[in-house]
Short mmCIF file of C-alpha atoms and ligand atoms in Angstrom, two decimals:
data_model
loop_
_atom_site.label_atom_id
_atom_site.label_comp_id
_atom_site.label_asym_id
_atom_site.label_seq_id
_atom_site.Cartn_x
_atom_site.Cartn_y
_atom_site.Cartn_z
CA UNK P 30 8.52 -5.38 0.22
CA UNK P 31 6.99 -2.72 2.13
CA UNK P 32 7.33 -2.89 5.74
CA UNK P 33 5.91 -1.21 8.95
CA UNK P 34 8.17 1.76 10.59
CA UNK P 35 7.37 3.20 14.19
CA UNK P 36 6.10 6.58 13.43
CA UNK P 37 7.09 8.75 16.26
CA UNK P 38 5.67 12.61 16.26
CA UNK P 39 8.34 14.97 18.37
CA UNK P 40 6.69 18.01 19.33
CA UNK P 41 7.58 20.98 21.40
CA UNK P 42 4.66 22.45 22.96
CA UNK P 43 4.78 25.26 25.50
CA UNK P 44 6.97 28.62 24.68
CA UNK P 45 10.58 27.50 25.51
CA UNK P 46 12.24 28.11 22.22
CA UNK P 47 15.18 25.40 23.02
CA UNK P 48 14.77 22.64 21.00
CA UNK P 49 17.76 20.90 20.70
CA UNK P 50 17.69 18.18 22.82
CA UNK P 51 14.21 17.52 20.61
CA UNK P 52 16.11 17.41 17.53
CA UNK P 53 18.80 14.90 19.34
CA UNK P 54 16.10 12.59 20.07
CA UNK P 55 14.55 13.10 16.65
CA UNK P 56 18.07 12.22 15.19
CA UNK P 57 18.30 9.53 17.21
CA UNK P 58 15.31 7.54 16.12
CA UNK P 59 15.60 8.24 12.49
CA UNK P 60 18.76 6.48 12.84
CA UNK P 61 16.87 3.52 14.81
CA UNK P 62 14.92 3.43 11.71
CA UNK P 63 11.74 5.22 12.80
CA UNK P 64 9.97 7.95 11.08
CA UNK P 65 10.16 11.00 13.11
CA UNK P 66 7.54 13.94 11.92
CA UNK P 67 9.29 16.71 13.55
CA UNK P 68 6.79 19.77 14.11
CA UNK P 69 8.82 22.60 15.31
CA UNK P 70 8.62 24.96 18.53
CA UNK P 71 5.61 26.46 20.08
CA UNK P 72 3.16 23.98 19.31
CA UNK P 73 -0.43 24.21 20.68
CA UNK P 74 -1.64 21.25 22.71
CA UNK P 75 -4.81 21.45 19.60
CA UNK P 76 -1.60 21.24 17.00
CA UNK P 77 -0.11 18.21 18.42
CA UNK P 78 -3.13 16.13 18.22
CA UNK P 79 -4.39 17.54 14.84
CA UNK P 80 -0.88 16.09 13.72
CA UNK P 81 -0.76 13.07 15.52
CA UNK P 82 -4.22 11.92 13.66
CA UNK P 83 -3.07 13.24 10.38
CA UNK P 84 -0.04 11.43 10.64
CA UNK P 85 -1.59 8.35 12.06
CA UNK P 86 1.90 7.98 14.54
CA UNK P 87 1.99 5.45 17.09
CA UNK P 88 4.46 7.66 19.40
CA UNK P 89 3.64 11.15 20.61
CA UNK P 90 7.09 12.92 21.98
CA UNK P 91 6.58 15.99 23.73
CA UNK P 92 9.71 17.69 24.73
CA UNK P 93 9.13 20.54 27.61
CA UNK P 94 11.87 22.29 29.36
CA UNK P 95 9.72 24.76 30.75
CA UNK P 96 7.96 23.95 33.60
CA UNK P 97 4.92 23.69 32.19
CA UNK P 98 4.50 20.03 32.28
CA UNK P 99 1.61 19.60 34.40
CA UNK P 100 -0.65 21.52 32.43
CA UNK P 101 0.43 20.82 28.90
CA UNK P 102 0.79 16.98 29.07
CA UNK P 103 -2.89 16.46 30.33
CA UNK P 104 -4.09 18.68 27.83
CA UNK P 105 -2.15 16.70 25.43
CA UNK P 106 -3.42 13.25 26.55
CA UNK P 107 -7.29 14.85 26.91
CA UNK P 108 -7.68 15.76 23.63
CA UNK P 109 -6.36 12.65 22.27
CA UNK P 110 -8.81 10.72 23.99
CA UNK P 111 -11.54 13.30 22.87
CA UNK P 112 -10.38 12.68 19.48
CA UNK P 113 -10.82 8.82 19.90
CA UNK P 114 -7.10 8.11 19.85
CA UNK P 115 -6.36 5.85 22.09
CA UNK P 116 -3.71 3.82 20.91
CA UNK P 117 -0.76 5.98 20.95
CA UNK P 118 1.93 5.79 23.24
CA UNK P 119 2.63 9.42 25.14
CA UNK P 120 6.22 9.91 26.27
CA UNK P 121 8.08 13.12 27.77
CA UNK P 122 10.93 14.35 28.08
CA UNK P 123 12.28 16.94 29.38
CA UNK P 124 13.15 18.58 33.00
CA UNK P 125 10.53 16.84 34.95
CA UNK P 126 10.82 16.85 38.81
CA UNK P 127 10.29 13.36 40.70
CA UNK P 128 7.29 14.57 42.17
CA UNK P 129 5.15 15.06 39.25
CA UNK P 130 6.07 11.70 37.99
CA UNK P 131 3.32 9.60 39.57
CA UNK P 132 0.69 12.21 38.47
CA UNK P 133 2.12 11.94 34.96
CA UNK P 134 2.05 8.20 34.91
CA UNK P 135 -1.34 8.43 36.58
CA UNK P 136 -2.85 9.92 33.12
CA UNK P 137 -1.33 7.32 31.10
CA UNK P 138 2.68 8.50 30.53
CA UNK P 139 4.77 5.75 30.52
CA UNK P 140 8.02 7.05 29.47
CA UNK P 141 9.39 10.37 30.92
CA UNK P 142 12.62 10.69 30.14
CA UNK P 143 14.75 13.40 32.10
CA UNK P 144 18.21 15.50 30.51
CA UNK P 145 20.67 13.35 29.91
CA UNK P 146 18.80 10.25 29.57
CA UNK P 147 21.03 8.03 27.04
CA UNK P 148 18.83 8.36 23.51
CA UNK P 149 19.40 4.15 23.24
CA UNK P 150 17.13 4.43 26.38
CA UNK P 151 14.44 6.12 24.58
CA UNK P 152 15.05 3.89 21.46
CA UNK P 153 14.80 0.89 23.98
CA UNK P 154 11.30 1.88 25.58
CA UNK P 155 9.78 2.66 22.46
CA UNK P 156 10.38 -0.20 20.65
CA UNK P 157 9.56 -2.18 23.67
CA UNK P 158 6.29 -1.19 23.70
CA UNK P 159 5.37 -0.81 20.45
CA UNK P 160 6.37 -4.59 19.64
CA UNK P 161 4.39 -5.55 22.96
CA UNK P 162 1.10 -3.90 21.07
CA UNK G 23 -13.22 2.24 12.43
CA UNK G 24 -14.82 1.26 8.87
CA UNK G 25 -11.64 2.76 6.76
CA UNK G 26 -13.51 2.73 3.29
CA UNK G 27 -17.00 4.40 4.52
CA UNK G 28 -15.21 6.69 7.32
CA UNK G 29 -12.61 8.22 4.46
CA UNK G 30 -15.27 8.86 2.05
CA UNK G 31 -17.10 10.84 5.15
CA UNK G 32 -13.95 12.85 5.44
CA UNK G 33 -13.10 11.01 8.63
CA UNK G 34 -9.27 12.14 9.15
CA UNK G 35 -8.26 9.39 11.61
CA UNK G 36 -9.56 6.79 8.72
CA UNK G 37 -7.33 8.69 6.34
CA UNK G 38 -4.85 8.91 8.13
CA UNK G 39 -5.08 5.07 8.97
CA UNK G 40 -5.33 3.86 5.14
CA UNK G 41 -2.31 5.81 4.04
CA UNK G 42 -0.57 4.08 6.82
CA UNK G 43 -1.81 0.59 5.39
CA UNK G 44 -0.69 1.89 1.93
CA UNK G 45 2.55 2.73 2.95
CA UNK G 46 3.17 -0.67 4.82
CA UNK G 47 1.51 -2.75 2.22
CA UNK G 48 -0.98 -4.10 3.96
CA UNK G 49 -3.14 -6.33 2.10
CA UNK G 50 -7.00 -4.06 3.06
CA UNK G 51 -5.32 -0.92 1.62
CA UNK G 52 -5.46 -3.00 -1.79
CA UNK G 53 -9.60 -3.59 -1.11
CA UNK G 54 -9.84 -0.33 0.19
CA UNK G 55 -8.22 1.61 -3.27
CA UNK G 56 -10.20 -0.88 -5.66
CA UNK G 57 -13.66 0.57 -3.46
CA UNK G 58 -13.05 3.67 -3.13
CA UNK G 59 -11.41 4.13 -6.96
CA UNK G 60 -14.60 5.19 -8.45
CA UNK G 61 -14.61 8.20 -5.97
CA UNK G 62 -11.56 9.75 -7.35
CA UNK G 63 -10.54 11.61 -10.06
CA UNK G 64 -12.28 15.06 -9.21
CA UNK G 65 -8.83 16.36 -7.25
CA UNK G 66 -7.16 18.85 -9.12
CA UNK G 67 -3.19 17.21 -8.37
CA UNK G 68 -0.42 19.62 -8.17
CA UNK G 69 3.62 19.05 -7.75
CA UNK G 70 5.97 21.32 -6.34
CA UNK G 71 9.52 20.28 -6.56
CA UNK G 72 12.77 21.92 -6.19
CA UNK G 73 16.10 21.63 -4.33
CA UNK G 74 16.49 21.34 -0.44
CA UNK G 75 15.13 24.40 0.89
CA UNK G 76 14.30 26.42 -1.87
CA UNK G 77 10.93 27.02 0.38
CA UNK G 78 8.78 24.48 -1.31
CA UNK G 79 6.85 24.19 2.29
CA UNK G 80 6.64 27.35 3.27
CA UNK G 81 4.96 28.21 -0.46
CA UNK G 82 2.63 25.17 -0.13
CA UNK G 83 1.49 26.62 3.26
CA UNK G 84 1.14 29.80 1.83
CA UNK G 85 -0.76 28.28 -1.74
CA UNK G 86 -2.87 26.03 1.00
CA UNK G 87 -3.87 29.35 2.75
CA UNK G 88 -4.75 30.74 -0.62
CA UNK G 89 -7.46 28.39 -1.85
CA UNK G 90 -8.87 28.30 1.33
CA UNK G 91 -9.57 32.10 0.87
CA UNK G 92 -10.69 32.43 -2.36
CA UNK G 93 -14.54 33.26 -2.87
CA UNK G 94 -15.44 29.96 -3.12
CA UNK G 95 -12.75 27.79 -0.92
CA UNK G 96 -11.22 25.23 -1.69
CA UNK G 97 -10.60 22.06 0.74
CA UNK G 98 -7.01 21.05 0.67
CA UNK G 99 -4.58 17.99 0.75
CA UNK G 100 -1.02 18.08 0.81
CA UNK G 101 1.47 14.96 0.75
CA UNK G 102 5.28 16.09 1.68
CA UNK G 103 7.49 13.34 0.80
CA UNK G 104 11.17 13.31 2.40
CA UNK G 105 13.93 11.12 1.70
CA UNK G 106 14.52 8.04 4.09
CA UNK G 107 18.03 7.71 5.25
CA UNK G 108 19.89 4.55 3.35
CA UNK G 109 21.35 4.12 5.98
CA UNK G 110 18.76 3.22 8.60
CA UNK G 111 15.58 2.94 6.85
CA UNK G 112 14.51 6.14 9.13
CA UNK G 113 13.81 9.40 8.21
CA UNK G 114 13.33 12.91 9.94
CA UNK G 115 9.89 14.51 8.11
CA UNK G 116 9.86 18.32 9.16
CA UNK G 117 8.01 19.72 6.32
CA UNK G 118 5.04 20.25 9.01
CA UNK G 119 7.27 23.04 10.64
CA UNK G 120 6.21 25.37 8.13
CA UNK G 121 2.76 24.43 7.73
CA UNK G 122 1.45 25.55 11.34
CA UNK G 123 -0.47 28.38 9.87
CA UNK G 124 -2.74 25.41 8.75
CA UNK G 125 -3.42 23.61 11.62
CA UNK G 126 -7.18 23.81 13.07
CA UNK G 127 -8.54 24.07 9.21
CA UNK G 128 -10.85 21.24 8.95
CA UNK G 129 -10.70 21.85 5.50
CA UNK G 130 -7.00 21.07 5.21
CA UNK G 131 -5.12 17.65 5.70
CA UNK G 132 -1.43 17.36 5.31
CA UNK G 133 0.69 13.87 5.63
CA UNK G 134 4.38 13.48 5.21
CA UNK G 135 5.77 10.41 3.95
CA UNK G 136 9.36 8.90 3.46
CA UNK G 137 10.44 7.39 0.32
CA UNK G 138 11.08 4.35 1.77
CA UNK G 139 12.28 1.95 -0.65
CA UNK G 140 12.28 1.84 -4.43
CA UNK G 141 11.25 4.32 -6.85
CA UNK G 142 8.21 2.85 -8.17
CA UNK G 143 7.49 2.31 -4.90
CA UNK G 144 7.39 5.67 -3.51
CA UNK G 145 5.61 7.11 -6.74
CA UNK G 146 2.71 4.33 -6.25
CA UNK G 147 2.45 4.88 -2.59
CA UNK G 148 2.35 8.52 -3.28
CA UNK G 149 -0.08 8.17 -6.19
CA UNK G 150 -2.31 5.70 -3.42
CA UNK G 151 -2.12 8.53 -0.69
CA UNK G 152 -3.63 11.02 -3.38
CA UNK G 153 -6.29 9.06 -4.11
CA UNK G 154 -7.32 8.82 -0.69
CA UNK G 155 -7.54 11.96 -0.35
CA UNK G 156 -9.13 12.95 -3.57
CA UNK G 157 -12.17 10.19 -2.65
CA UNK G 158 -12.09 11.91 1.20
CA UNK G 159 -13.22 15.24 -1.25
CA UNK G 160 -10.18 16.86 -0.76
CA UNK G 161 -10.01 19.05 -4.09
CA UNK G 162 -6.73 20.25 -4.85
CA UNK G 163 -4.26 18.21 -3.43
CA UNK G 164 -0.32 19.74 -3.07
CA UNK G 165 2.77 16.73 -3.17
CA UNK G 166 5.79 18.23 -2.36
CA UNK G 167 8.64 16.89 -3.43
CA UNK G 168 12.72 17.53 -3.03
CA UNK G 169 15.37 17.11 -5.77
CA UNK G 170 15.29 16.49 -9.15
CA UNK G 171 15.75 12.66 -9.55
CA UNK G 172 13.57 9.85 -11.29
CA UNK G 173 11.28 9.76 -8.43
CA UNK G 174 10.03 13.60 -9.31
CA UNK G 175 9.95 12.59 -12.68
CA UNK G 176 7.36 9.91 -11.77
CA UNK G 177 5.39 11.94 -9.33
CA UNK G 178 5.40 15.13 -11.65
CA UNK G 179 3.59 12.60 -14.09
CA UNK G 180 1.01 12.14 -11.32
CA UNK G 181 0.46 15.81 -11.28
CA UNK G 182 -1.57 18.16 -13.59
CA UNK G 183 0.31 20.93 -12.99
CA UNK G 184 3.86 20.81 -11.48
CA UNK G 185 5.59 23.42 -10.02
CA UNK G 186 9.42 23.69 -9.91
CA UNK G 187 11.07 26.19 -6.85
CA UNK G 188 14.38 27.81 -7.72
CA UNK G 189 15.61 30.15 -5.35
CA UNK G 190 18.46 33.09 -6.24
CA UNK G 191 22.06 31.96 -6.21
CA UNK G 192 21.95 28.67 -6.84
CA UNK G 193 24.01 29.06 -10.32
CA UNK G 194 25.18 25.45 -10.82
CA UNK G 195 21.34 24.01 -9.93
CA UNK G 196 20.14 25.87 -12.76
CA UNK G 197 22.72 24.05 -14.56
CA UNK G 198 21.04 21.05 -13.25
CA UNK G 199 17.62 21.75 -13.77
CA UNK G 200 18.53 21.54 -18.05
CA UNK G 201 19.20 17.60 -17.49
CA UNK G 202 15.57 17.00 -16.54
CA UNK G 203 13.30 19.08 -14.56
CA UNK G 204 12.84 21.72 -17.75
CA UNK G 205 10.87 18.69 -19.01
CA UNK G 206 8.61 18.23 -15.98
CA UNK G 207 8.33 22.44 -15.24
CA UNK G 208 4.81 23.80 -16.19
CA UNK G 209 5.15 26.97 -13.93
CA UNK G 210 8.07 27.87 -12.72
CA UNK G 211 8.45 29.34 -9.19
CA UNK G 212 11.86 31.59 -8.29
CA UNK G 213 11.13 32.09 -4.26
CA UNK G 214 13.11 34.43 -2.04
CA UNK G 215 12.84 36.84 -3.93
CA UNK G 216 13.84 39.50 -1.19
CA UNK G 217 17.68 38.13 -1.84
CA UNK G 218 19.60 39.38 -3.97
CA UNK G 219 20.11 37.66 -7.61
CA UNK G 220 16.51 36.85 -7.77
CA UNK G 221 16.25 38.63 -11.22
CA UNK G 222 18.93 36.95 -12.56
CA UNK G 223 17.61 33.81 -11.85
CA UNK G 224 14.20 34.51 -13.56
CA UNK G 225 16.70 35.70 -16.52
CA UNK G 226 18.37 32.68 -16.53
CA UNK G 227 15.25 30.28 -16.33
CA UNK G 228 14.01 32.64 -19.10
CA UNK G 229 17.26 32.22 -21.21
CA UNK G 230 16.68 28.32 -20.70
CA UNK G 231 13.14 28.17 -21.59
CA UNK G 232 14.07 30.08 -25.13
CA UNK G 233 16.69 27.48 -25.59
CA UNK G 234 14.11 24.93 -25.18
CA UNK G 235 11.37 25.59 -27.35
CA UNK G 236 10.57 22.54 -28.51
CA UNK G 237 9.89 21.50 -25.04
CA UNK G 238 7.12 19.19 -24.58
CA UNK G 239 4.87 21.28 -23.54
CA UNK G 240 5.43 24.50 -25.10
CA UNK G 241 5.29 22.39 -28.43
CA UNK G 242 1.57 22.01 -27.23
CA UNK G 243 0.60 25.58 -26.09
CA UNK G 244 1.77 26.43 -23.13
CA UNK G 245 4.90 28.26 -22.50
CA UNK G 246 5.87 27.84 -18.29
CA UNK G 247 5.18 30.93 -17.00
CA UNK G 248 8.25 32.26 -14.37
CA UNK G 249 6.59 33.87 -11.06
CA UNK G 250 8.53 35.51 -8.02
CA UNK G 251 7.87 34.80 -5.02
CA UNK G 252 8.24 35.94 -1.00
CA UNK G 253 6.87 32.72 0.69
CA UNK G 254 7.77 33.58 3.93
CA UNK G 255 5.53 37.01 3.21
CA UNK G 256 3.08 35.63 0.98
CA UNK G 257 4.32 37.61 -1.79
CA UNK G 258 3.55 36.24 -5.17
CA UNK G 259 1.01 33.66 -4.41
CA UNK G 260 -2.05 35.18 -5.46
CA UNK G 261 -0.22 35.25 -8.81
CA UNK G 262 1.22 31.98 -8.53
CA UNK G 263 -2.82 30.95 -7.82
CA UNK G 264 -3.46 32.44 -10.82
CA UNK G 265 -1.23 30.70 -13.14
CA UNK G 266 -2.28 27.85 -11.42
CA UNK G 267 -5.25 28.06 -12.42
CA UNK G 268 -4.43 29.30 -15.85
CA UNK G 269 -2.57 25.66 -16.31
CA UNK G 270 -5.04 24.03 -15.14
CA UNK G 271 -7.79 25.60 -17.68
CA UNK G 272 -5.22 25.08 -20.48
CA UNK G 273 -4.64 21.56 -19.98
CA UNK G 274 -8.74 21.43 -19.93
CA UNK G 275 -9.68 23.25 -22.83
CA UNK G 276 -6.61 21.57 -25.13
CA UNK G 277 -7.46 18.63 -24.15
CA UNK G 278 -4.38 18.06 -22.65
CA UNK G 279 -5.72 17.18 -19.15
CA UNK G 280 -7.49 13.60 -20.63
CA UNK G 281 -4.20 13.00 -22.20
CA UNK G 282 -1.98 13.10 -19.25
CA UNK G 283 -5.04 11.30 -17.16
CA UNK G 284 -4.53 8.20 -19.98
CA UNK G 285 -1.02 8.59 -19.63
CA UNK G 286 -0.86 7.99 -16.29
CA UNK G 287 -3.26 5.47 -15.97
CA UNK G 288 -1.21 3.63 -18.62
CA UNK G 289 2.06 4.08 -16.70
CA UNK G 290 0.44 3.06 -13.34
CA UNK G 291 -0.97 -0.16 -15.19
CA UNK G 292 1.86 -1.12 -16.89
CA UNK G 293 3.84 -0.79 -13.56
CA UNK G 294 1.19 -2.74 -11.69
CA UNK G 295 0.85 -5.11 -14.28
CA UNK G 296 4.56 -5.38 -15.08
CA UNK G 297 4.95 -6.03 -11.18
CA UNK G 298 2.49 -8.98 -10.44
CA UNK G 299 3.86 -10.80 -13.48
CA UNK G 300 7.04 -10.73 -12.81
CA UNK G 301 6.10 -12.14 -9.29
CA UNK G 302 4.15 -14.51 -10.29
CA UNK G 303 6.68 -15.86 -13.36
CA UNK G 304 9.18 -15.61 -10.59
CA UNK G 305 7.74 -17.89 -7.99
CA UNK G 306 7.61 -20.91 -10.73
CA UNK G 307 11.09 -20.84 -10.91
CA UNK G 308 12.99 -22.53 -8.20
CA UNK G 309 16.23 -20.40 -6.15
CA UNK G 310 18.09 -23.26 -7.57
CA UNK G 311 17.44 -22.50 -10.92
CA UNK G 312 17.45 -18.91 -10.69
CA UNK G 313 20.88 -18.82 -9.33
CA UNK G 314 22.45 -21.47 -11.80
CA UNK G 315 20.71 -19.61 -14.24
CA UNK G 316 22.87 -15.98 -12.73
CA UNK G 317 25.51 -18.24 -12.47
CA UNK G 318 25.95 -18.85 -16.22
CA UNK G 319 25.51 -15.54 -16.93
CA UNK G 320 28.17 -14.63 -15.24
CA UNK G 321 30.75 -16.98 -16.73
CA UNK G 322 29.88 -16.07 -19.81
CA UNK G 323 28.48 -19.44 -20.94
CA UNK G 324 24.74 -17.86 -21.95
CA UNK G 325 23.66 -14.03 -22.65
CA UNK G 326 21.26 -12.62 -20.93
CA UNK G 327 18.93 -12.27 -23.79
CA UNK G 328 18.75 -16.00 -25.06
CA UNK G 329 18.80 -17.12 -21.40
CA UNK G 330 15.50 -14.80 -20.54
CA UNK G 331 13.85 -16.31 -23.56
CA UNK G 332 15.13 -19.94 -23.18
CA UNK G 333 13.87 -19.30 -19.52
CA UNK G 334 10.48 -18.21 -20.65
CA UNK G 335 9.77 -20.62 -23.32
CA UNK G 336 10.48 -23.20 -20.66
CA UNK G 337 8.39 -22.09 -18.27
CA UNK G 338 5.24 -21.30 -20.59
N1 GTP T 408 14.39 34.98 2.80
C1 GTP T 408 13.46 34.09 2.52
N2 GTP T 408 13.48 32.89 3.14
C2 GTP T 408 12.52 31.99 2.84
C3 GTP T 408 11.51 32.25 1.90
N3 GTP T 408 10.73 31.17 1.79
C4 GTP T 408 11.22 30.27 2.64
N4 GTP T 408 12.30 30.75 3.28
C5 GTP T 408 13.11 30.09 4.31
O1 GTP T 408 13.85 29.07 3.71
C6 GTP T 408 14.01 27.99 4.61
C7 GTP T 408 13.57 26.69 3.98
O2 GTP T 408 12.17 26.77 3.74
P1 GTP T 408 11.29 25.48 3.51
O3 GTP T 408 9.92 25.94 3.16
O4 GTP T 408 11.45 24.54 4.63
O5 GTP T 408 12.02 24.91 2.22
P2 GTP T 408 11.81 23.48 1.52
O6 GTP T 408 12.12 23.67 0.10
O7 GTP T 408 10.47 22.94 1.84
O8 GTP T 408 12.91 22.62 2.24
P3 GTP T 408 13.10 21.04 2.19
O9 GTP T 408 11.74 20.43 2.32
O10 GTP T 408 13.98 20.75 3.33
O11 GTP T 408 13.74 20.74 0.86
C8 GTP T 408 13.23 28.35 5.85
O12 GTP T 408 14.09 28.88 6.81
C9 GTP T 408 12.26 29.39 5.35
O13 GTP T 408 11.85 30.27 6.35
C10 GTP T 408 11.51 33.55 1.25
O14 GTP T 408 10.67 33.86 0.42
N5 GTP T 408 12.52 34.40 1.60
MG1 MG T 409 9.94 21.11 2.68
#
């Protein structure tokens, strides 16, 4: 009968129009058997969350290549809290320097996930900690 | 979270939530439809199906932004549906990528779902997710649809009104649409209609619906009306609103619209019903018998037919 999927939303916020590593990953779960809601480019940080409630997801993928990481991803994880969401897991991926990663971590991203990051990785972490839930 | 009390107060994180434990089959989303049951019914339900991208997303976005604008708005619900691979049980749902116009609209909720597994079970999960959202108050309610298979079939019986979305040049899916979409069409939609062939296709929808006069519904009243449309410019949807709405009055003052209601309450209880007995008759009988019971069938020793009713006079 019916079983539960992982419901993973890939989202490109920011103004980057390259979104083909995005689709990649969003391949790449579909065929781990997730459902992937894929949004599109140039989505507002307001979007994301709007869709991540709507679509009740327990993964939030935000793919940024342009250097605005720093600023989109807390806006991201602030308005999901302000929304009462607080059981979704918030990964990135993307060109992220080593620096920022403690800072990211710091506001509750667990996976960032750089170019070229094997998508069985990103498989791997998510459905690591989504079973641990 | 109280699901039942925070969907009927609009609450879209509730909503969101139930469809979820529809979808999964979880056994509260079963307590949580029988409560909130006698809240539904007002949604006006309306199905837009076509082949792959014949813009059946970009025209819902565009009919969403529509009733939100008309002098008195309308609050909006729309449930994209997207085929799950067979071959993973995952699915890529990107219908949202041309609904963006309608995000911050409090007045507007849109899920996507996969068909997951059966038929029966996708139109039932479907028909669940609308009537969460008609008891949330949302009061027209958009599913979208692709293809032209069984499952459409099924969810176009959910609908009042069901839109089908040609687009120009697709010759040999106008062929298709005779084997069983005519049936289903009440409006038809031919979108892009900035390419070229786009009046040919109206022609040949036209030519179809002549040949088809004794169609189910026109043999009631209603011929489908053919509209052209520019989704991506919002061409043609005020129309399209229009005929909507023409529909929907038609199936009201005919009478029609309490005899599709019983219809599909019959189907969906007939399903349900057919369902829980055949469970239940099914977990008397033992794996042993059942598969000496295959087994015979097989070789040939018993038909089917006196070994279903030698198997149910033995077990009643
Ligand atoms: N030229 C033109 N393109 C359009 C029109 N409407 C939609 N499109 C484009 O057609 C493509 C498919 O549109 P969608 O709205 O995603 O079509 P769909 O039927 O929902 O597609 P699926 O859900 O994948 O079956 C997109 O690139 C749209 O921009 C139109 O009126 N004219
Ligand atoms: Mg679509």
């Amino acid at each position: 009968m019916a079983e539960k999927k992982i419901r993973v939303l890939v989202a490109k916020p920011g103004l980057d129009g390259h979104d083909r590593g995005a689709k990649v990953v969003a391949r790449a779960l579909r065929d781990a058997g997730m459902e992937v809601i894929y949004t599109g480019l140039r989505q507002t940080p307001e979007m994301i969350v709007e869709a991540a409630i709507q679509e009740d997801v327990d993964v939030v993928g935000l793919s940024i290549l342009s250097g605005a990481h720093m600023t989109l991803v807390p806006r991201v994880v602030n308005l999901l809290r302000d929304n009462g969401v607080d059981d979704v897991l918030v990964v990135v991926g993307g060109i992220i320097p080593d620096e920022d990663v403690p800072a990211l971590n710091e506001i509750g991203v667990r996976g960032i996930f750089g170019p070229g990051t094997p998508t069985q990785d990103i498989v791997e972490f998510i459905r690591r900690e989504i079973g641990d839930r | 979270m109280n699901l039942i009390q925070d969907t009927l107060n609009r609450d879209r994180r509730a909503i969101a939530r139930l469809i979820s434990h529809i979808e999964n089959g979880e056994p509260d989303a079963r307590e949580a439809l029988a409560v909130l049951y006698p809240h539904t019914g007002r949604a006006y339900i309306v199905g837009v199906t076509g082949a792959p991208g014949t813009g059946k997303s970009t025209l819902v976005n565009e009919l969403a932004k529509a009733y939100r604008r008309l002098d008195q708005p309308r609050t909006v619900g729309i449930i994209a549906v997207d085929p799950t691979s067979p071959f993973s049980g995952g699915a890529i749902l990107g219908d949202r990528i041309r609904m963006r116009d309608l995000a911050g609209d409090a007045g507007i909720f849109v899920r996507s779902m996969a068909t997951r597994g059966s038929l029966g079970g996708l139109a039932r999960a479907t028909a669940d997710a609308i009537k969460v959202l008609d008891a949330a108050g949302y009061e027209v309610i958009f599913v979208e649809t692709v293809g032209a298979g069984q499952a459409e079939v099924d969810i176009a019986k959910t609908a009042y009104t069901t839109i089908v979305v040609e687009a120009p040049g697709l010759g040999d899916e106008i062929q298709a649409l005779k084997a069983g979409i005519m049936e289903i069409a009440d409006i038809f939609v031919v979108n892009k209609a900035d390419r070229e062939g786009a009046d040919s296709t109206v022609a040949a929808i036209r030519m179809m619906l002549d040949l088809n006069h004794a169609s189910h519904v026109e043999g009631q009243g209603w011929r489908p009306p053919v509209c052209k449309t520019i989704a991506v410019r919002g061409d043609g949807v005020p129309a399209l609103v229009e005929e909507i709405e023409a529909h929907s009055a038609f199936l009201r003052e005919s009478g029609l619209l309490g005899q599709r209601e019983r219809e599909r309450v019959t189907t969906e209880f007939e399903y349900l019903l057919h369902e829980q007995l055949m469970r239940q008759f099914v977990s008397r009988v033992s794996p042993e018998q059942w598969d000496e019971l295959i087994e015979r069938i097989v070789r040939r020793e018993v038909d089917p037919y006196t070994a279903a009713e030698k198997l149910l006079r033995e077990m009643t």
